[in-house]
PDB file of C-alpha atoms in Angstrom:
ATOM      1  CA  MET P 121       0.000   0.000   0.000  1.00 40.00           C
ATOM      2  CA  LEU P 122       1.305   3.418  -0.877  1.00 40.00           C
ATOM      3  CA  LYS P 123       0.859   5.163   2.449  1.00 39.00           C
ATOM      4  CA  SER P 124       2.818   8.148   1.221  1.00 41.00           C
ATOM      5  CA  LEU P 125       0.090   8.820  -1.336  1.00 40.00           C
ATOM      6  CA  ARG P 126      -2.824   9.071   1.095  1.00 38.00           C
ATOM      7  CA  ARG P 127      -4.607  12.079  -0.249  1.00 38.00           C
ATOM      8  CA  PRO P 128      -8.056  12.791  -1.639  1.00 36.00           C
ATOM      9  CA  VAL P 129      -8.748  11.499  -5.115  1.00 36.00           C
ATOM     10  CA  ILE P 130     -10.911  13.921  -7.042  1.00 34.00           C
ATOM     11  CA  ALA P 131     -10.788  13.591 -10.797  1.00 37.00           C
ATOM     12  CA  LEU P 132     -12.043  10.026 -11.130  1.00 37.00           C
ATOM     13  CA  ALA P 133     -13.021  10.512 -14.740  1.00 36.00           C
ATOM     14  CA  ALA P 134      -9.428  11.192 -15.633  1.00 38.00           C
ATOM     15  CA  ILE P 135      -8.312   8.094 -13.746  1.00 40.00           C
ATOM     16  CA  ALA P 136     -10.904   5.984 -15.503  1.00 38.00           C
ATOM     17  CA  ALA P 137      -9.538   6.983 -18.859  1.00 38.00           C
ATOM     18  CA  LEU P 138      -6.108   5.757 -17.791  1.00 39.00           C
ATOM     19  CA  ALA P 139      -7.168   2.440 -16.293  1.00 41.00           C
ATOM     20  CA  VAL P 140      -7.608   0.412 -19.478  1.00 41.00           C
ATOM     21  CA  PRO P 141      -6.474   1.104 -23.025  1.00 41.00           C
ATOM     22  CA  ALA P 142      -9.380   2.642 -24.908  1.00 39.00           C
ATOM     23  CA  ALA P 143      -9.354  -0.042 -27.581  1.00 39.00           C
ATOM     24  CA  VAL P 144      -9.912  -2.713 -24.931  1.00 41.00           C
ATOM     25  CA  GLN P 145     -12.678  -1.077 -22.919  1.00 44.00           C
ATOM     26  CA  ALA P 146     -15.520  -2.259 -25.150  1.00 62.00           C
ATOM     27  CA  HIS P 147     -14.162  -5.793 -25.623  1.00 87.00           C
ATOM     28  CA  ARG P 148     -13.826  -8.960 -23.600  1.00 93.00           C
ATOM     29  CA  VAL P 149     -10.573 -10.645 -22.628  1.00 95.00           C
ATOM     30  CA  TRP P 150     -10.554 -14.425 -22.740  1.00 96.00           C
ATOM     31  CA  MET P 151      -8.600 -17.639 -23.084  1.00 97.00           C
ATOM     32  CA  ILE P 152      -9.872 -21.016 -24.272  1.00 97.00           C
ATOM     33  CA  ALA P 153      -8.232 -24.445 -24.150  1.00 97.00           C
ATOM     34  CA  SER P 154      -8.386 -27.134 -26.813  1.00 97.00           C
ATOM     35  CA  SER P 155      -9.594 -29.468 -24.029  1.00 96.00           C
ATOM     36  CA  THR P 156     -10.314 -28.963 -20.339  1.00 97.00           C
ATOM     37  CA  VAL P 157     -10.827 -32.564 -19.258  1.00 96.00           C
ATOM     38  CA  LEU P 158      -8.342 -35.201 -20.406  1.00 97.00           C
ATOM     39  CA  SER P 159      -7.247 -38.717 -19.549  1.00 96.00           C
ATOM     40  CA  GLY P 160      -4.102 -40.798 -19.948  1.00 96.00           C
ATOM     41  CA  ASP P 161      -0.588 -40.651 -18.561  1.00 97.00           C
ATOM     42  CA  GLU P 162       0.177 -37.329 -20.295  1.00 97.00           C
ATOM     43  CA  ALA P 163      -1.463 -34.907 -22.726  1.00 98.00           C
ATOM     44  CA  TRP P 164      -1.013 -31.650 -24.613  1.00 98.00           C
ATOM     45  CA  VAL P 165      -3.345 -28.667 -24.648  1.00 98.00           C
ATOM     46  CA  THR P 166      -3.305 -25.628 -26.899  1.00 98.00           C
ATOM     47  CA  ILE P 167      -4.454 -22.301 -25.506  1.00 98.00           C
ATOM     48  CA  ASP P 168      -5.871 -19.418 -27.553  1.00 98.00           C
ATOM     49  CA  ALA P 169      -5.923 -15.950 -25.972  1.00 97.00           C
ATOM     50  CA  ALA P 170      -7.617 -12.897 -27.458  1.00 97.00           C
ATOM     51  CA  VAL P 171      -9.573  -9.711 -26.900  1.00 96.00           C
ATOM     52  CA  GLY P 172     -12.758  -9.797 -28.915  1.00 91.00           C
ATOM     53  CA  ASN P 173     -16.153  -8.374 -29.703  1.00 88.00           C
ATOM     54  CA  GLU P 174     -17.723 -11.839 -29.747  1.00 88.00           C
ATOM     55  CA  LEU P 175     -16.925 -14.503 -27.227  1.00 93.00           C
ATOM     56  CA  PHE P 176     -14.425 -17.025 -28.462  1.00 94.00           C
ATOM     57  CA  TYR P 177     -14.058 -15.583 -31.968  1.00 91.00           C
ATOM     58  CA  PHE P 178     -10.850 -13.910 -33.055  1.00 92.00           C
ATOM     59  CA  ASP P 179     -12.196 -10.598 -34.297  1.00 90.00           C
ATOM     60  CA  HIS P 180     -10.244  -7.807 -32.597  1.00 94.00           C
ATOM     61  CA  VAL P 181      -6.686  -8.169 -31.237  1.00 96.00           C
ATOM     62  CA  ALA P 182      -4.451 -10.794 -29.679  1.00 96.00           C
ATOM     63  CA  LEU P 183      -4.125 -10.939 -25.902  1.00 96.00           C
ATOM     64  CA  ARG P 184      -0.522 -10.136 -25.008  1.00 94.00           C
ATOM     65  CA  GLY P 185       1.197 -10.701 -21.686  1.00 90.00           C
ATOM     66  CA  ASP P 186       2.981 -13.160 -19.462  1.00 94.00           C
ATOM     67  CA  PHE P 187       1.088 -16.453 -19.474  1.00 97.00           C
ATOM     68  CA  ALA P 188       1.680 -18.925 -16.665  1.00 98.00           C
ATOM     69  CA  VAL P 189       0.695 -22.593 -16.392  1.00 98.00           C
ATOM     70  CA  THR P 190       0.753 -24.090 -12.882  1.00 98.00           C
ATOM     71  CA  ALA P 191       0.904 -27.871 -12.386  1.00 98.00           C
ATOM     72  CA  PRO P 192      -1.050 -29.790  -9.717  1.00 98.00           C
ATOM     73  CA  ASP P 193       2.027 -29.835  -7.457  1.00 97.00           C
ATOM     74  CA  GLY P 194       2.398 -26.061  -7.743  1.00 96.00           C
ATOM     75  CA  SER P 195       5.382 -26.094 -10.087  1.00 97.00           C
ATOM     76  CA  ALA P 196       5.536 -24.041 -13.278  1.00 98.00           C
ATOM     77  CA  VAL P 197       4.864 -25.746 -16.592  1.00 98.00           C
ATOM     78  CA  GLU P 198       6.802 -24.455 -19.588  1.00 98.00           C
ATOM     79  CA  VAL P 199       4.763 -22.404 -22.055  1.00 98.00           C
ATOM     80  CA  GLN P 200       5.769 -23.818 -25.444  1.00 98.00           C
ATOM     81  CA  ASN P 201       5.349 -22.764 -29.071  1.00 98.00           C
ATOM     82  CA  GLU P 202       4.022 -19.313 -28.147  1.00 98.00           C
ATOM     83  CA  HIS P 203       3.085 -17.165 -31.099  1.00 98.00           C
ATOM     84  CA  THR P 204       1.271 -13.853 -31.231  1.00 97.00           C
ATOM     85  CA  GLY P 205      -0.440 -12.827 -34.428  1.00 97.00           C
ATOM     86  CA  ARG P 206      -2.758  -9.937 -35.172  1.00 96.00           C
ATOM     87  CA  LEU P 207      -5.890 -11.520 -33.745  1.00 97.00           C
ATOM     88  CA  ARG P 208      -4.747 -14.071 -31.166  1.00 96.00           C
ATOM     89  CA  THR P 209      -1.929 -15.507 -29.111  1.00 98.00           C
ATOM     90  CA  THR P 210      -1.561 -19.268 -29.039  1.00 98.00           C
ATOM     91  CA  PHE P 211       0.681 -21.561 -26.998  1.00 98.00           C
ATOM     92  CA  ASP P 212       0.966 -25.182 -25.869  1.00 98.00           C
ATOM     93  CA  ALA P 213       1.417 -26.873 -22.506  1.00 98.00           C
ATOM     94  CA  HIS P 214       2.541 -30.436 -21.927  1.00 98.00           C
ATOM     95  CA  LEU P 215       0.664 -32.012 -19.012  1.00 98.00           C
ATOM     96  CA  GLU P 216       2.712 -34.709 -17.318  1.00 97.00           C
ATOM     97  CA  GLN P 217       1.107 -34.818 -13.844  1.00 97.00           C
ATOM     98  CA  GLN P 218      -2.309 -36.110 -12.863  1.00 98.00           C
ATOM     99  CA  GLY P 219      -4.642 -33.437 -11.520  1.00 98.00           C
ATOM    100  CA  THR P 220      -5.792 -29.879 -12.212  1.00 98.00           C
ATOM    101  CA  TYR P 221      -3.698 -27.177 -13.905  1.00 98.00           C
ATOM    102  CA  ARG P 222      -4.272 -23.418 -13.848  1.00 98.00           C
ATOM    103  CA  VAL P 223      -3.565 -21.345 -16.944  1.00 98.00           C
ATOM    104  CA  ALA P 224      -3.419 -17.667 -16.014  1.00 98.00           C
ATOM    105  CA  MET P 225      -2.371 -14.201 -16.959  1.00 96.00           C
ATOM    106  CA  VAL P 226      -2.212 -11.840 -13.963  1.00 95.00           C
ATOM    107  CA  ARG P 227      -1.569  -8.150 -14.433  1.00 92.00           C
ATOM    108  CA  GLU P 228      -0.625  -6.175 -11.322  1.00 91.00           C
ATOM    109  CA  GLY P 229       0.454  -2.608 -11.216  1.00 89.00           C
ATOM    110  CA  ALA P 230      -0.460   0.982 -10.715  1.00 89.00           C
ATOM    111  CA  MET P 231      -1.519   3.767 -12.992  1.00 86.00           C
ATOM    112  CA  GLY P 232      -2.491   7.345 -12.558  1.00 87.00           C
ATOM    113  CA  SER P 233      -1.502  10.941 -13.021  1.00 89.00           C
ATOM    114  CA  TYR P 234      -0.203  14.047 -11.269  1.00 91.00           C
ATOM    115  CA  MET P 235      -0.025  17.803 -11.734  1.00 92.00           C
ATOM    116  CA  LEU P 236       3.292  19.457 -12.580  1.00 92.00           C
ATOM    117  CA  ASN P 237       3.789  23.076 -13.638  1.00 91.00           C
ATOM    118  CA  GLY P 238       0.070  23.483 -14.197  1.00 91.00           C
ATOM    119  CA  GLU P 239      -0.327  20.453 -16.467  1.00 92.00           C
ATOM    120  CA  ARG P 240      -1.590  16.973 -15.729  1.00 93.00           C
ATOM    121  CA  GLN P 241       0.945  14.254 -16.547  1.00 92.00           C
ATOM    122  CA  ARG P 242       0.476  10.506 -16.693  1.00 90.00           C
ATOM    123  CA  LEU P 243       2.576   8.088 -14.714  1.00 89.00           C
ATOM    124  CA  PRO P 244       4.698   5.774 -16.892  1.00 86.00           C
ATOM    125  CA  ARG P 245       3.025   2.542 -17.999  1.00 83.00           C
ATOM    126  CA  GLY P 246       4.018  -0.752 -16.421  1.00 81.00           C
ATOM    127  CA  LEU P 247       4.692   0.569 -12.930  1.00 86.00           C
ATOM    128  CA  LYS P 248       4.426  -1.654  -9.893  1.00 82.00           C
ATOM    129  CA  ALA P 249       2.645  -0.125  -6.926  1.00 81.00           C
ATOM    130  CA  ALA P 250       5.892   0.079  -4.971  1.00 82.00           C
ATOM    131  CA  GLU P 251       7.536   2.026  -7.812  1.00 85.00           C
ATOM    132  CA  VAL P 252       5.064   4.917  -7.971  1.00 86.00           C
ATOM    133  CA  ALA P 253       6.687   7.097  -5.322  1.00 85.00           C
ATOM    134  CA  ASP P 254      10.065   6.905  -7.085  1.00 88.00           C
ATOM    135  CA  ALA P 255       8.442   7.700 -10.448  1.00 88.00           C
ATOM    136  CA  LEU P 256       7.020  11.026  -9.265  1.00 90.00           C
ATOM    137  CA  PRO P 257       9.115  14.066 -10.202  1.00 89.00           C
ATOM    138  CA  GLU P 258       9.938  16.708  -7.645  1.00 90.00           C
ATOM    139  CA  GLY P 259       7.117  19.200  -7.363  1.00 90.00           C
ATOM    140  CA  ALA P 260       4.342  16.760  -8.408  1.00 91.00           C
ATOM    141  CA  THR P 261       1.011  17.521  -6.775  1.00 91.00           C
ATOM    142  CA  ASP P 262      -2.551  16.174  -6.866  1.00 90.00           C
ATOM    143  CA  VAL P 263      -1.290  12.617  -7.359  1.00 89.00           C
ATOM    144  CA  GLN P 264      -4.039  10.174  -8.319  1.00 88.00           C
ATOM    145  CA  VAL P 265      -3.268   6.459  -8.374  1.00 90.00           C
ATOM    146  CA  ILE P 266      -5.189   3.221  -8.909  1.00 90.00           C
ATOM    147  CA  GLU P 267      -3.600  -0.065  -7.907  1.00 91.00           C
ATOM    148  CA  ASN P 268      -4.942  -2.946  -9.951  1.00 92.00           C
ATOM    149  CA  ASN P 269      -4.958  -6.738 -10.028  1.00 95.00           C
ATOM    150  CA  ILE P 270      -6.504  -8.154 -13.220  1.00 95.00           C
ATOM    151  CA  ARG P 271      -6.676 -11.938 -13.424  1.00 97.00           C
ATOM    152  CA  THR P 272      -7.633 -14.040 -16.491  1.00 97.00           C
ATOM    153  CA  GLU P 273      -7.769 -17.817 -15.991  1.00 97.00           C
ATOM    154  CA  LEU P 274      -8.923 -21.228 -17.118  1.00 97.00           C
ATOM    155  CA  TYR P 275      -8.449 -24.693 -15.669  1.00 98.00           C
ATOM    156  CA  VAL P 276      -7.527 -28.039 -17.221  1.00 98.00           C
ATOM    157  CA  THR P 277      -7.636 -31.447 -15.541  1.00 98.00           C
ATOM    158  CA  LEU P 278      -5.714 -34.567 -16.505  1.00 98.00           C
ATOM    159  CA  GLY P 279      -7.220 -37.580 -14.741  1.00 97.00           C
ATOM    160  CA  GLN P 280      -8.802 -36.899 -11.369  1.00 95.00           C
ATOM    161  CA  PRO P 281      -9.434 -33.257 -10.379  1.00 96.00           C
ATOM    162  CA  SER P 282      -7.262 -31.751  -7.648  1.00 97.00           C
ATOM    163  CA  GLU P 283      -7.386 -28.419  -5.776  1.00 95.00           C
ATOM    164  CA  THR P 284      -3.785 -27.433  -5.070  1.00 96.00           C
ATOM    165  CA  VAL P 285      -3.748 -24.720  -7.744  1.00 97.00           C
ATOM    166  CA  PHE P 286      -6.648 -22.964  -6.019  1.00 97.00           C
ATOM    167  CA  THR P 287      -4.630 -22.113  -2.909  1.00 96.00           C
ATOM    168  CA  PRO P 288      -5.315 -18.359  -2.489  1.00 96.00           C
ATOM    169  CA  THR P 289      -2.519 -15.820  -2.713  1.00 95.00           C
ATOM    170  CA  GLY P 290      -4.539 -13.119  -0.941  1.00 95.00           C
ATOM    171  CA  LYS P 291      -4.261 -10.748  -3.910  1.00 94.00           C
ATOM    172  CA  GLY P 292      -7.167  -9.626  -6.064  1.00 95.00           C
ATOM    173  CA  ILE P 293     -10.192 -11.773  -6.839  1.00 97.00           C
ATOM    174  CA  GLU P 294      -9.561 -15.525  -6.652  1.00 98.00           C
ATOM    175  CA  LEU P 295     -11.706 -18.621  -7.122  1.00 97.00           C
ATOM    176  CA  VAL P 296     -11.921 -21.296  -4.448  1.00 95.00           C
ATOM    177  CA  PRO P 297     -14.020 -24.137  -5.835  1.00 93.00           C
ATOM    178  CA  VAL P 298     -16.991 -25.543  -4.017  1.00 97.00           C
ATOM    179  CA  THR P 299     -17.919 -27.188  -7.295  1.00 97.00           C
ATOM    180  CA  HIS P 300     -14.752 -28.025  -9.219  1.00 97.00           C
ATOM    181  CA  PRO P 301     -14.564 -25.956 -12.452  1.00 97.00           C
ATOM    182  CA  ASN P 302     -13.727 -29.076 -14.466  1.00 97.00           C
ATOM    183  CA  ASP P 303     -16.805 -30.913 -13.173  1.00 96.00           C
ATOM    184  CA  LEU P 304     -19.607 -28.862 -14.738  1.00 97.00           C
ATOM    185  CA  TYR P 305     -22.634 -30.336 -16.506  1.00 97.00           C
ATOM    186  CA  ALA P 306     -25.623 -28.883 -18.351  1.00 97.00           C
ATOM    187  CA  GLY P 307     -28.718 -28.530 -16.179  1.00 96.00           C
ATOM    188  CA  GLU P 308     -26.779 -28.839 -12.916  1.00 97.00           C
ATOM    189  CA  GLU P 309     -26.077 -26.111 -10.366  1.00 97.00           C
ATOM    190  CA  ALA P 310     -22.482 -25.185  -9.573  1.00 97.00           C
ATOM    191  CA  THR P 311     -21.307 -23.170  -6.570  1.00 97.00           C
ATOM    192  CA  PHE P 312     -18.149 -21.052  -6.668  1.00 97.00           C
ATOM    193  CA  LEU P 313     -16.565 -19.174  -3.773  1.00 98.00           C
ATOM    194  CA  PHE P 314     -14.705 -15.980  -4.618  1.00 98.00           C
ATOM    195  CA  LEU P 315     -12.227 -14.145  -2.409  1.00 98.00           C
ATOM    196  CA  LEU P 316     -11.197 -10.491  -2.626  1.00 96.00           C
ATOM    197  CA  ASN P 317      -7.713  -9.949  -1.199  1.00 94.00           C
ATOM    198  CA  GLY P 318      -8.146 -13.114   0.844  1.00 96.00           C
ATOM    199  CA  GLU P 319     -11.570 -12.254   2.271  1.00 96.00           C
ATOM    200  CA  PRO P 320     -15.019 -13.334   1.035  1.00 97.00           C
ATOM    201  CA  ALA P 321     -15.898 -11.299  -2.062  1.00 97.00           C
ATOM    202  CA  ALA P 322     -19.369 -10.417  -0.839  1.00 97.00           C
ATOM    203  CA  ASN P 323     -22.038  -8.692  -2.923  1.00 96.00           C
ATOM    204  CA  ILE P 324     -20.036  -8.462  -6.148  1.00 96.00           C
ATOM    205  CA  ASP P 325     -21.798  -8.667  -9.504  1.00 97.00           C
ATOM    206  CA  VAL P 326     -21.052 -11.800 -11.508  1.00 97.00           C
ATOM    207  CA  LEU P 327     -21.609 -11.743 -15.258  1.00 96.00           C
ATOM    208  CA  VAL P 328     -21.997 -15.130 -16.954  1.00 97.00           C
ATOM    209  CA  VAL P 329     -22.149 -15.219 -20.760  1.00 95.00           C
ATOM    210  CA  PRO P 330     -22.306 -18.352 -22.929  1.00 96.00           C
ATOM    211  CA  GLY P 331     -20.077 -18.568 -25.982  1.00 94.00           C
ATOM    212  CA  GLY P 332     -21.471 -18.534 -29.484  1.00 87.00           C
ATOM    213  CA  SER P 333     -23.071 -15.090 -29.154  1.00 81.00           C
ATOM    214  CA  ARG P 334     -22.218 -14.500 -32.801  1.00 83.00           C
ATOM    215  CA  TYR P 335     -25.133 -16.766 -33.720  1.00 85.00           C
ATOM    216  CA  ARG P 336     -27.714 -15.451 -31.242  1.00 84.00           C
ATOM    217  CA  ASP P 337     -29.986 -12.435 -31.239  1.00 80.00           C
ATOM    218  CA  ASN P 338     -29.087 -11.676 -27.629  1.00 83.00           C
ATOM    219  CA  GLN P 339     -26.133 -12.215 -25.322  1.00 84.00           C
ATOM    220  CA  GLY P 340     -28.006 -14.759 -23.190  1.00 88.00           C
ATOM    221  CA  GLN P 341     -26.108 -13.462 -20.181  1.00 92.00           C
ATOM    222  CA  MET P 342     -26.911 -14.166 -16.551  1.00 96.00           C
ATOM    223  CA  ASP P 343     -26.496 -11.316 -14.056  1.00 97.00           C
ATOM    224  CA  LEU P 344     -25.785 -12.755 -10.627  1.00 98.00           C
ATOM    225  CA  THR P 345     -24.340 -11.520  -7.336  1.00 98.00           C
ATOM    226  CA  THR P 346     -22.143 -13.194  -4.757  1.00 98.00           C
ATOM    227  CA  ASP P 347     -23.726 -13.660  -1.344  1.00 98.00           C
ATOM    228  CA  ALA P 348     -22.352 -12.552   2.018  1.00 97.00           C
ATOM    229  CA  GLU P 349     -19.960 -15.525   2.013  1.00 97.00           C
ATOM    230  CA  GLY P 350     -18.651 -14.685  -1.458  1.00 98.00           C
ATOM    231  CA  LYS P 351     -20.495 -17.591  -3.069  1.00 98.00           C
ATOM    232  CA  VAL P 352     -22.429 -17.587  -6.313  1.00 98.00           C
ATOM    233  CA  ARG P 353     -24.619 -20.395  -7.650  1.00 97.00           C
ATOM    234  CA  ILE P 354     -24.904 -20.940 -11.404  1.00 97.00           C
ATOM    235  CA  THR P 355     -27.213 -23.351 -13.200  1.00 97.00           C
ATOM    236  CA  TRP P 356     -25.857 -24.025 -16.671  1.00 97.00           C
ATOM    237  CA  PRO P 357     -28.673 -24.010 -19.253  1.00 95.00           C
ATOM    238  CA  GLU P 358     -26.775 -26.067 -21.814  1.00 95.00           C
ATOM    239  CA  ALA P 359     -23.389 -27.517 -22.652  1.00 96.00           C
ATOM    240  CA  GLY P 360     -20.697 -25.236 -24.042  1.00 96.00           C
ATOM    241  CA  ARG P 361     -18.115 -22.656 -23.032  1.00 97.00           C
ATOM    242  CA  TYR P 362     -19.046 -19.878 -20.593  1.00 97.00           C
ATOM    243  CA  TRP P 363     -17.246 -16.631 -19.809  1.00 97.00           C
ATOM    244  CA  ILE P 364     -17.420 -15.249 -16.261  1.00 97.00           C
ATOM    245  CA  GLU P 365     -16.465 -11.784 -15.059  1.00 97.00           C
ATOM    246  CA  LEU P 366     -16.259 -10.139 -11.633  1.00 97.00           C
ATOM    247  CA  ASP P 367     -15.069  -6.565 -11.264  1.00 95.00           C
ATOM    248  CA  HIS P 368     -14.529  -4.765  -7.968  1.00 94.00           C
ATOM    249  CA  GLY P 369     -13.965  -1.049  -8.205  1.00 91.00           C
ATOM    250  CA  GLY P 370     -14.413  -0.711 -11.947  1.00 85.00           C
ATOM    251  CA  ARG P 371     -12.120   1.404 -14.035  1.00 80.00           C
ATOM    252  CA  GLY P 372     -12.304   4.236 -11.508  1.00 83.00           C
ATOM    253  CA  GLY P 373     -11.148   1.983  -8.661  1.00 85.00           C
ATOM    254  CA  ALA P 374     -12.659   1.495  -5.223  1.00 88.00           C
ATOM    255  CA  PRO P 375     -11.694   3.831  -2.373  1.00 84.00           C
ATOM    256  CA  SER P 376      -9.362   2.499   0.275  1.00 80.00           C
ATOM    257  CA  GLU P 377     -10.617   2.289   3.851  1.00 76.00           C
ATOM    258  CA  ASP P 378      -7.318   3.673   5.169  1.00 76.00           C
ATOM    259  CA  GLY P 379      -7.168   6.605   2.764  1.00 74.00           C
ATOM    260  CA  GLY P 380      -4.594   5.007   0.448  1.00 78.00           C
ATOM    261  CA  PRO P 381      -4.804   4.761  -3.344  1.00 83.00           C
ATOM    262  CA  ARG P 382      -7.954   3.504  -4.987  1.00 88.00           C
ATOM    263  CA  SER P 383      -7.875  -0.087  -6.220  1.00 90.00           C
ATOM    264  CA  ARG P 384      -9.424  -2.320  -8.825  1.00 93.00           C
ATOM    265  CA  ALA P 385      -9.617  -6.115  -8.846  1.00 96.00           C
ATOM    266  CA  ALA P 386     -11.099  -8.010 -11.789  1.00 96.00           C
ATOM    267  CA  TYR P 387     -11.423 -11.690 -12.599  1.00 97.00           C
ATOM    268  CA  THR P 388     -12.394 -13.376 -15.858  1.00 97.00           C
ATOM    269  CA  ALA P 389     -12.388 -17.059 -16.640  1.00 98.00           C
ATOM    270  CA  THR P 390     -13.668 -19.489 -19.231  1.00 98.00           C
ATOM    271  CA  PHE P 391     -15.409 -22.653 -18.051  1.00 97.00           C
ATOM    272  CA  GLU P 392     -16.444 -25.624 -20.161  1.00 97.00           C
ATOM    273  CA  VAL P 393     -19.804 -27.227 -19.365  1.00 97.00           C
ATOM    274  CA  LEU P 394     -20.286 -30.771 -20.636  1.00 95.00           C
ATOM    275  CA  PRO P 395     -23.532 -32.540 -21.561  1.00 94.00           C
ATOM    276  CA  LEU P 396     -24.938 -35.008 -19.056  1.00 87.00           C
TER     277      LEU P 396
END
């Protein structure tokens, strides 16, 4: 927490404009796997990652960033054959352990602006929260900062599901399965527990959108809310891929209880629901 920056935040509109690149604001960020449930002694999966107008179609730009695959024992799996084109990034992962893997891209940092010599200046891109104070020039005033944690995930299971990869880090919004995300079936109810910075993510809106919107007249989305324990219950209407989003603070960030910088935490994931 940047205690040295505890000061009123006024121009939220200006902060909002800095929070997410303009080209991305109207689009959805997602990853999909070639398979999410596999069997055998070992297997390969291919991951596609993009930012798109339609869910799971490559129609805008590739998703760029540091992708991480975590094995059931918590070790890192090598990201292989990564390639980024105009519309998507694709890479492979070789699964050699039995259990559940997490594929994730986590973006943490800080962004904002300050006044200097009568003009508002933006902080450099790519700053970590701890680097903001050093990035401010002498004489900077009216400093406005948002700390963010943006998490994009999916899960893949080889053999029997396991839960080691769901051990919370205490940062941002995280999923702790009540129903395992690789054990979802059409017509059944699933329960997910979400944490916000290690505590129950209570009363946060949950947007659930089925894939294939390109061929529907409406989005078919479900607007849900986590309960006081941070749990949300979802009944899947049919088999297919579903995109889920939770956003705490929005692009303007949520105020800090101790007067520190505002903060935003967002979580998106793609789940595959199988037919009964």
